[in-house]
Coordinates of C-alpha atoms in Angstrom, one line a residue:
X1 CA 11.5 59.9 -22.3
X2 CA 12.1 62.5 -24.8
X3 CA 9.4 64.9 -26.2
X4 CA 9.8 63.2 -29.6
X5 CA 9.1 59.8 -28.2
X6 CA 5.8 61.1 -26.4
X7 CA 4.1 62.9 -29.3
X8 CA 4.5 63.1 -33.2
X9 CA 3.6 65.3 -35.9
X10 CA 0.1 66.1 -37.6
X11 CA 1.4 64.1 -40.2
X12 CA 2.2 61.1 -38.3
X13 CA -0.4 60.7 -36.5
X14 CA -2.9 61.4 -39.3
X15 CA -1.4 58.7 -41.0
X16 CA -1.3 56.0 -37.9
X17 CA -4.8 56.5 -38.0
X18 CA -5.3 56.5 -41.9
X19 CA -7.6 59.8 -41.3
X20 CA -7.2 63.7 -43.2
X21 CA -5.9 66.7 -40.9
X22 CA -9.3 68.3 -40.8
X23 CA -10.9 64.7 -38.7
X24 CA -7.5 65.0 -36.6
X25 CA -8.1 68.4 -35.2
X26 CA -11.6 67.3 -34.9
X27 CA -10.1 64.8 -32.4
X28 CA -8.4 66.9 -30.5
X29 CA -11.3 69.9 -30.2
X30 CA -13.3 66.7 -28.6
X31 CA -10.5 65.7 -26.2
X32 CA -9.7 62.8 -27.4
X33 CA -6.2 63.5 -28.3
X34 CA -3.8 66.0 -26.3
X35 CA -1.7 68.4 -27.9
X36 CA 1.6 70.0 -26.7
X37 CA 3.5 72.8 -28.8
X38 CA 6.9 72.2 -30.6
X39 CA 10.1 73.5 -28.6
X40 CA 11.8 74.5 -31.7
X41 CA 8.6 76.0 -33.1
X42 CA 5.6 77.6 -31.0
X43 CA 3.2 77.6 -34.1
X44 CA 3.4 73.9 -34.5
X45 CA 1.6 71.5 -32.9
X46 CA 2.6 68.0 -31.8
X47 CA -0.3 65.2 -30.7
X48 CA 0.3 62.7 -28.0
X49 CA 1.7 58.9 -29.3
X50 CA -0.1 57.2 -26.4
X51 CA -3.5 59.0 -27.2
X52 CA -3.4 58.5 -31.2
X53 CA -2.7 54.7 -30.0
X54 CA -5.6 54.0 -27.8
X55 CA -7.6 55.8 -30.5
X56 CA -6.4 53.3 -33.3
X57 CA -7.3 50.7 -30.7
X58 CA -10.6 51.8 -30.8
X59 CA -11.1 52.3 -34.6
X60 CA -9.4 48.6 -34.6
X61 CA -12.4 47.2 -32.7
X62 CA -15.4 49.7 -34.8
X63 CA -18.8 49.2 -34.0
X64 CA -19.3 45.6 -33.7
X65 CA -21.0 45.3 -30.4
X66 CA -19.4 42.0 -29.7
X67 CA -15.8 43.3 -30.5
X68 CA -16.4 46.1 -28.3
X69 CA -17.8 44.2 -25.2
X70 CA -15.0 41.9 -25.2
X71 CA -12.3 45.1 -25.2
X72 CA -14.1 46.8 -22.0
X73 CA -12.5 44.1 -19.5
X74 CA -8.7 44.8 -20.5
X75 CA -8.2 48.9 -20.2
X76 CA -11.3 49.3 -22.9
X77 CA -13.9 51.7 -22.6
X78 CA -16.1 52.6 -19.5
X79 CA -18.2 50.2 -18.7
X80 CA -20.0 51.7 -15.3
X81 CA -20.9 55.3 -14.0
X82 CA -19.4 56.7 -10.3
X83 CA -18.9 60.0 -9.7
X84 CA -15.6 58.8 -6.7
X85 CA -12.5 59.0 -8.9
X86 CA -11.5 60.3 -12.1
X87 CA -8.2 59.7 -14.2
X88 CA -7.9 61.9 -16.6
X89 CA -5.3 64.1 -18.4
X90 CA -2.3 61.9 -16.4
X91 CA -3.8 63.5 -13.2
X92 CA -5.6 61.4 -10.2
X93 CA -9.4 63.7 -8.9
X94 CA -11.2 62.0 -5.7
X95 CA -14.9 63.6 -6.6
X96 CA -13.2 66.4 -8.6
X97 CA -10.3 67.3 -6.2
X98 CA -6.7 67.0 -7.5
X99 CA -5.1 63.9 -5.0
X100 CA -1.9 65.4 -5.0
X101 CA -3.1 68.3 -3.2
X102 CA -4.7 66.4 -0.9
X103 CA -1.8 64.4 -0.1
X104 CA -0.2 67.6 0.8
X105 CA -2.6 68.2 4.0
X106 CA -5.8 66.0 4.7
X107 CA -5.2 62.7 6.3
X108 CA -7.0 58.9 5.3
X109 CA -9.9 59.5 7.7
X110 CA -10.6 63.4 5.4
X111 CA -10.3 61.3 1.9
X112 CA -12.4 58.5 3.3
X113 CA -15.6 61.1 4.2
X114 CA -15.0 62.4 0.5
X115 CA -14.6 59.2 -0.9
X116 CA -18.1 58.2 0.8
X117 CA -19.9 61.5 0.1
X118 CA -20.5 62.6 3.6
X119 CA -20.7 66.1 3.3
X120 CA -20.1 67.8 5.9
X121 CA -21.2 64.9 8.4
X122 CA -18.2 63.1 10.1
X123 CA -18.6 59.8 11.3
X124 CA -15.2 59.1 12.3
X125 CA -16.0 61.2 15.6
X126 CA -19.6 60.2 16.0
X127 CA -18.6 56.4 16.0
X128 CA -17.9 54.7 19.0
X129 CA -14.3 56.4 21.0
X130 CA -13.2 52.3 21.5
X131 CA -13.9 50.3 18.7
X132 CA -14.8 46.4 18.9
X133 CA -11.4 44.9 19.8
X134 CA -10.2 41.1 18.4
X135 CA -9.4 38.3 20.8
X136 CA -6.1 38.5 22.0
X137 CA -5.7 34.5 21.5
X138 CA -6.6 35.2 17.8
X139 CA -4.8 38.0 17.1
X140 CA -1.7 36.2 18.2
X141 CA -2.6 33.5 15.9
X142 CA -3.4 35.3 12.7
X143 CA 0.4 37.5 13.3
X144 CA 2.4 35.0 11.2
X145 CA -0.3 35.0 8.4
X146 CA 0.5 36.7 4.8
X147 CA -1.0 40.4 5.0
X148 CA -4.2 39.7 3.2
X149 CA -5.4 36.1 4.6
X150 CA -4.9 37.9 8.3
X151 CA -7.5 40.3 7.5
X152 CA -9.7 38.3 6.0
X153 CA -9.3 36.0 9.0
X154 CA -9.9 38.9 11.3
X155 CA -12.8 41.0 9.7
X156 CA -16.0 38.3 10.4
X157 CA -15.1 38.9 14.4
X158 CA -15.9 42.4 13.5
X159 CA -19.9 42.4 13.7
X160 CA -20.3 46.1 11.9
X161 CA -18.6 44.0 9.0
X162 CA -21.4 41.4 8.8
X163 CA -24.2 43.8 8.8
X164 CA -25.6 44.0 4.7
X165 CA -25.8 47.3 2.6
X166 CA -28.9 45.8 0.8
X167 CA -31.2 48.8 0.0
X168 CA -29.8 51.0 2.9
X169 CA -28.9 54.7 3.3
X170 CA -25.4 54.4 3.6
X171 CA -25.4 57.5 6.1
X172 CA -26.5 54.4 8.2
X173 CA -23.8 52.3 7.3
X174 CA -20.7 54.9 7.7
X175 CA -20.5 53.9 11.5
X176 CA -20.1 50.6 10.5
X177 CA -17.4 51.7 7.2
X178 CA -15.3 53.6 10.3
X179 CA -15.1 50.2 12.0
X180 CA -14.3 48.0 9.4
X181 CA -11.3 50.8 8.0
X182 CA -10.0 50.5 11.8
X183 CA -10.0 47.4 11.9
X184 CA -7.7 46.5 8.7
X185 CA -5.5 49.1 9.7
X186 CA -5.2 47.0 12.6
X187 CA -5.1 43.6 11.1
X188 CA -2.1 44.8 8.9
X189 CA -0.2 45.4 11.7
X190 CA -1.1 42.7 13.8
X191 CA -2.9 45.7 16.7
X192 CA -6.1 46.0 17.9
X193 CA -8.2 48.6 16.5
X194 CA -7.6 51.8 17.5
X195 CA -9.8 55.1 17.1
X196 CA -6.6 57.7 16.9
X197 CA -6.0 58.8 13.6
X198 CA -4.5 55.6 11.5
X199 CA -1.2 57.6 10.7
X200 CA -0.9 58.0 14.4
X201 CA -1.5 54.4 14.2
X202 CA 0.8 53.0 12.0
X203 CA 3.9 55.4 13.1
X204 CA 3.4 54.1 16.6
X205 CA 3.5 50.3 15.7
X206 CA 6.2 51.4 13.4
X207 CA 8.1 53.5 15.3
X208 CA 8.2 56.5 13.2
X209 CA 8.9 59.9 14.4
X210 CA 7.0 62.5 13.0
X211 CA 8.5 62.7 9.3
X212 CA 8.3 59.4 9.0
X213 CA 4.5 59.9 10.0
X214 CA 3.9 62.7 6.9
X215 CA 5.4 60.5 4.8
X216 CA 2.3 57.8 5.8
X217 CA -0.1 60.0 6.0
X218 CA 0.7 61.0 2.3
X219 CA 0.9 57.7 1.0
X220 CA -2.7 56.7 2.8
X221 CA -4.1 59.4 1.1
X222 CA -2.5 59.1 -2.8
X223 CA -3.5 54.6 -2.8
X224 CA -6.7 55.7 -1.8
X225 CA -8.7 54.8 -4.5
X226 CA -7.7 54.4 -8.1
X227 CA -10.9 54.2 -10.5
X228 CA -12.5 50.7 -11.5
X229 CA -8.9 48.3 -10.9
X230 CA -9.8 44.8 -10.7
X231 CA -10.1 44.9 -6.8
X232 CA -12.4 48.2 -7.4
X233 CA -14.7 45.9 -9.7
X234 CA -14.5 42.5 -7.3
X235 CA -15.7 44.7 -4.7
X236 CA -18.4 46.3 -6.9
X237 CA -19.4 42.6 -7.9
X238 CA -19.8 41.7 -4.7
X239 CA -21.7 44.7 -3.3
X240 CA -24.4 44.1 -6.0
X241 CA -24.8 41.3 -4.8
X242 CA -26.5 42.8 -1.7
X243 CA -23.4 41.3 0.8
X244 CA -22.4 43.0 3.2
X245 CA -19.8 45.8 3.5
X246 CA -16.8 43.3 5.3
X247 CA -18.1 40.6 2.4
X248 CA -16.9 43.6 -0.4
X249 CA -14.0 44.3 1.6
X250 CA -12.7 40.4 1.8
X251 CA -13.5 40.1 -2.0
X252 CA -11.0 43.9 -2.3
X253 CA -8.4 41.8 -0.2
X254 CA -8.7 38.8 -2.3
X255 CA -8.2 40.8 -5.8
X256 CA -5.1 43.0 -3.9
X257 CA -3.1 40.0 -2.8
X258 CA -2.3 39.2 -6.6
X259 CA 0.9 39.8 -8.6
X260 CA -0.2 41.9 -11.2
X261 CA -2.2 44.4 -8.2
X262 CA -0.8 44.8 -4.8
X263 CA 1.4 42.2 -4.9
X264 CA 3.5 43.3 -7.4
X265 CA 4.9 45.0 -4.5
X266 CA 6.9 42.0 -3.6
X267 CA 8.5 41.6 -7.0
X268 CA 9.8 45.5 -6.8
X269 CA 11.1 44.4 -3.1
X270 CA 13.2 41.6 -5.4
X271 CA 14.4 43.7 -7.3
X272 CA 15.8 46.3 -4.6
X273 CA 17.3 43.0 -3.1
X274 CA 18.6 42.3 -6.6
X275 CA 20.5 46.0 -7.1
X276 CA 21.5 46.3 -3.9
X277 CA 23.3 42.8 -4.1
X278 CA 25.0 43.2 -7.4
X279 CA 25.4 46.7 -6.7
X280 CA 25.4 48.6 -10.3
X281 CA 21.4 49.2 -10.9
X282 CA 22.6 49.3 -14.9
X283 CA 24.4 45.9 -15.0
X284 CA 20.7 44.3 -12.9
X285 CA 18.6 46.3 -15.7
X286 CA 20.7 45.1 -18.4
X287 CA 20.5 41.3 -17.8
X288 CA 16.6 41.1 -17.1
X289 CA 16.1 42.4 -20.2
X290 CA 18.3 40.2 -21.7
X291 CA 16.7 37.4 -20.3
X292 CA 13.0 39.0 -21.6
X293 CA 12.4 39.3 -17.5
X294 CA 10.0 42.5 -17.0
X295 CA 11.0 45.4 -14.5
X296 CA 8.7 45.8 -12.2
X297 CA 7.4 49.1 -10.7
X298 CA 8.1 51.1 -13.8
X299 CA 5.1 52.6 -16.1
X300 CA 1.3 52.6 -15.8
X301 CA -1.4 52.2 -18.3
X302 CA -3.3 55.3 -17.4
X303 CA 0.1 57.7 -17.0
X304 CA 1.9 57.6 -20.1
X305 CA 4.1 60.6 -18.9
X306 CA 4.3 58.9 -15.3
X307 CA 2.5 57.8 -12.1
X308 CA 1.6 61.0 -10.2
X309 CA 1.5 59.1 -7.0
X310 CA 4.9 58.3 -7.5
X311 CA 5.7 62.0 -7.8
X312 CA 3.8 62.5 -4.6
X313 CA 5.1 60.1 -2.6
X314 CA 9.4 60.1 -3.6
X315 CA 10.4 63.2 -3.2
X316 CA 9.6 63.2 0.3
X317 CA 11.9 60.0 1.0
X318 CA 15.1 60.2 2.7
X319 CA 18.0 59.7 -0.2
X320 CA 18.5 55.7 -1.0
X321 CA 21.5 54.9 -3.0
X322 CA 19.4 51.9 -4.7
X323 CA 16.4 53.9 -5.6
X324 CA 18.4 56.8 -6.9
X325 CA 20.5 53.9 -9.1
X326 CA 17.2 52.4 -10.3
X327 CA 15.3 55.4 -11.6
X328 CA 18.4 56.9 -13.4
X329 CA 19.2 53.9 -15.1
X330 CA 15.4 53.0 -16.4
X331 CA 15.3 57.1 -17.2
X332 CA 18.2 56.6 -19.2
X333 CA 17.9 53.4 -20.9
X334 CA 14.5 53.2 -21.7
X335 CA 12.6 56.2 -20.8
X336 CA 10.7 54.7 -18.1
X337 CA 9.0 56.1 -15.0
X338 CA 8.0 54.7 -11.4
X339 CA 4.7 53.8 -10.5
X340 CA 3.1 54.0 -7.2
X341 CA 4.1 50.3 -6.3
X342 CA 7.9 51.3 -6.8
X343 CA 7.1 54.5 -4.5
X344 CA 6.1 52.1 -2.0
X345 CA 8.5 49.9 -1.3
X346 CA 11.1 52.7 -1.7
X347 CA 8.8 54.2 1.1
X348 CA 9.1 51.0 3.3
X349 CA 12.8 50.6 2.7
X350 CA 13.6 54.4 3.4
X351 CA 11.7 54.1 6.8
X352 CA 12.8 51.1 7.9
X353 CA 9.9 49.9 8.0
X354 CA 8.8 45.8 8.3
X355 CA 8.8 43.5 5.7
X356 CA 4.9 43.7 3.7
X357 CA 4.8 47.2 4.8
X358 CA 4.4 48.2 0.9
X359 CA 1.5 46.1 0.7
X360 CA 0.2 46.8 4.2
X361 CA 0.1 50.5 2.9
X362 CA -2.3 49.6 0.0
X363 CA -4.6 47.4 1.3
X364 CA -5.7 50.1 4.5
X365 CA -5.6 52.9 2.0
X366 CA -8.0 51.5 -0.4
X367 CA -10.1 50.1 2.0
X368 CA -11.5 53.4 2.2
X369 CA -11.8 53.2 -1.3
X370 CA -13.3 49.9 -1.7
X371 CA -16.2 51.0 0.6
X372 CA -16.9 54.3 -1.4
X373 CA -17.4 52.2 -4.1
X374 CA -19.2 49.3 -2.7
X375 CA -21.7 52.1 -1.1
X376 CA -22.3 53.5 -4.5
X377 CA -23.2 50.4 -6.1
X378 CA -25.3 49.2 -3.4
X379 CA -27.2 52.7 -4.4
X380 CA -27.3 51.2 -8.4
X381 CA -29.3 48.4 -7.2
X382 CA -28.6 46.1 -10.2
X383 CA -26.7 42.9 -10.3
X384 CA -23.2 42.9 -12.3
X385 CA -23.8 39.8 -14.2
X386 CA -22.0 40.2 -17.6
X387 CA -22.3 37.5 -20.4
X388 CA -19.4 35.2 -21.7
X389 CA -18.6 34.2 -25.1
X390 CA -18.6 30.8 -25.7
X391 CA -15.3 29.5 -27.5
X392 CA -16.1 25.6 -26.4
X393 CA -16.4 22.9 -27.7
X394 CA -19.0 22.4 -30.7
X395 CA -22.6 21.4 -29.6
X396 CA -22.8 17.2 -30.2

């Protein structure tokens, strides 16, 4: 994407939002629109297209309270306070630290005691060396279920899982957050829980030498949480509800399996297939968008100049002929950049690892995630109970 298709002139935008140059720069002193300077000209300013287009959004809606309400559900304004992720500036923070760097040395088990504010307590080695293992007959059983429906199926013989975070420290409850993390990490594999480190983990059911093991460890780190997504909020839901942590967790799982969250993972795995059959990435490209079929894997809401855990996870993959194809054609053609569900499968196919992998990736790495956030809201104490408005039928 070229710099002239990311950010316009003061003119421009001035005029896109029908304001004067003097309320413009006041926009930007308040941060509500980024600037970058002119190659050609370091005195002149350009302003970002994305920003001055959320902003007209916004001026679209005004102050009607009901107009605004009914914008906060679809990538509107914040509608709760946490102090566990921040998006901001195309950069990912977990409680003010830069994710990328963290995905450069700290493993899941590190994010998940920053994620769950644990100081410098770490509950990981204080909970039990062996952690409560399925039945053998079950697990056996539940192998040839899809990813999420064999967790969900496994969690409730966990007991930590039942136990509820109504109105309790959640020092008290981090045992019980260890557990249940094990224990999908587990599940998604089809192992028993296990208390070595969960890369360790997942390169030994996977087979992956020590490279391959980085290469997890990073991408459990980078999915670990991503701000208030719609399995974020079904968790929050749930927790202020008073249920218990595995209750949050199975409502996480539920949101994840979808095609426009974790499952979208499955539709970039179609459309690997789909290059690597026809075998010109341009020629696949070209005929989806002739049909109006989307390309999957490519642009995020929140990164207009691209996923930064996609830049943290692809470099580090072995060279695929398919992937290389695939982000040079949707550079080229239409300016568009991977997201982290294309940097997953990529991952899976570069490792060899099983089919679901992708998805298998997401769902143990936000786990961690989904419990930082169903511990904070427990801490709110308020139910989430929003109001609908009513576009039935008339009263008779």
């Amino acid at each position: 994407m070229s710099l002239r298709e990311k950010f316009m002139t003061a003119e421009a935008a001035a005029a896109t939002l029908e304001i004067s140059r003097p309320t413009l720069y006041a926009y930007v002193s308040r941060g509500l629109i980024q600037t970058s300077g002119a190659g050609d000209d370091p005195r002149r300013r350009l302003y970002s297209a994305h920003d001055v287009e959320e902003l007209k959004k916004r001026k679209a809606v005004g102050r009607r309270p009901r107009d605004v309400a009914a914008t906060t559900l679809d990538w509107g304004l914040p509608v709760l306070s946490s102090a566990i992720t921040l998006i901001d500036n195309g950069a990912l923070y977990y409680r003010g630290r830069n994710a990328l760097h963290l995905a450069d040395t700290e493993s899941l088990e590190d994010i998940a005691r920053l994620l769950w504010d644990c100081g410098e307590d770490d509950p990981f080695s204080q909970a039990k060396a062996t952690p409560e293992t399925f039945d053998a007959q079950l697990l056996a059983k539940t192998a040839s279920l899809p990813l999420t429906e064999r967790c969900q199926s496994l969690l409730p013989f966990i007991a930590v899982g039942r136990a509820t975070a109504w109105k309790r420290n959640p020092q008290r409850l981090w045992p019980g957050a260890c557990a249940l993390l094990r224990t999908v990490a587990g599940a998604a594999v089809s192992r028993q829980p296990d208390s070595r480190p969960i890369d360790a983990c997942l390169a030994d059911a996977w087979g992956l030498d020590d490279k391959g093991r980085d290469i997890v460890r990073r991408a459990l780190v980078l999915l670990a949480d991503h701000e208030l997504n719609a399995s974020a909020f079904a968790v929050r839901v749930v927790a202020s509800t008073g249920a218990s942590l595995g209750a949050c967790l199975n409502a996480g799982l539920s949101a994840l399996s979808g095609p426009m969250h974790g499952g979208t993972t499955s539709l970039v795995e179609l459309l690997f297939d789909e290059v690597e059959r026809v075998g010109d990435a341009a020629t696949v490209i070209e005929n989806r968008l002739r049909r109006g079929d989307s390309v999957p894997g490519f642009d995020h809401h929140l990164y207009p100049d691209g996923d930064p855990r996609a830049r943290g996870l692809l470099p580090h993959l072995p060279e695929n002929s398919a992937q290389a194809d695939l982000l040079a054609v949707m550079s080229d053609m239409d300016g568009k950049l991977p997201n982290c569900d294309f940097a997953l499968v990529a991952l899976r196919r570069a490792l060899g690892l099983p089919q679901g992998s992708a998805l298998a990736l997401f769902a143990i790495s936000r786990t961690a995630g989904w419990i930082a956030h169903a511990l904070e809201q427990a801490l709110d104490d308020k139910l989430i109970r929003p109001r609908a408005r009513y576009t039935g039928p008339a009263i008779g």
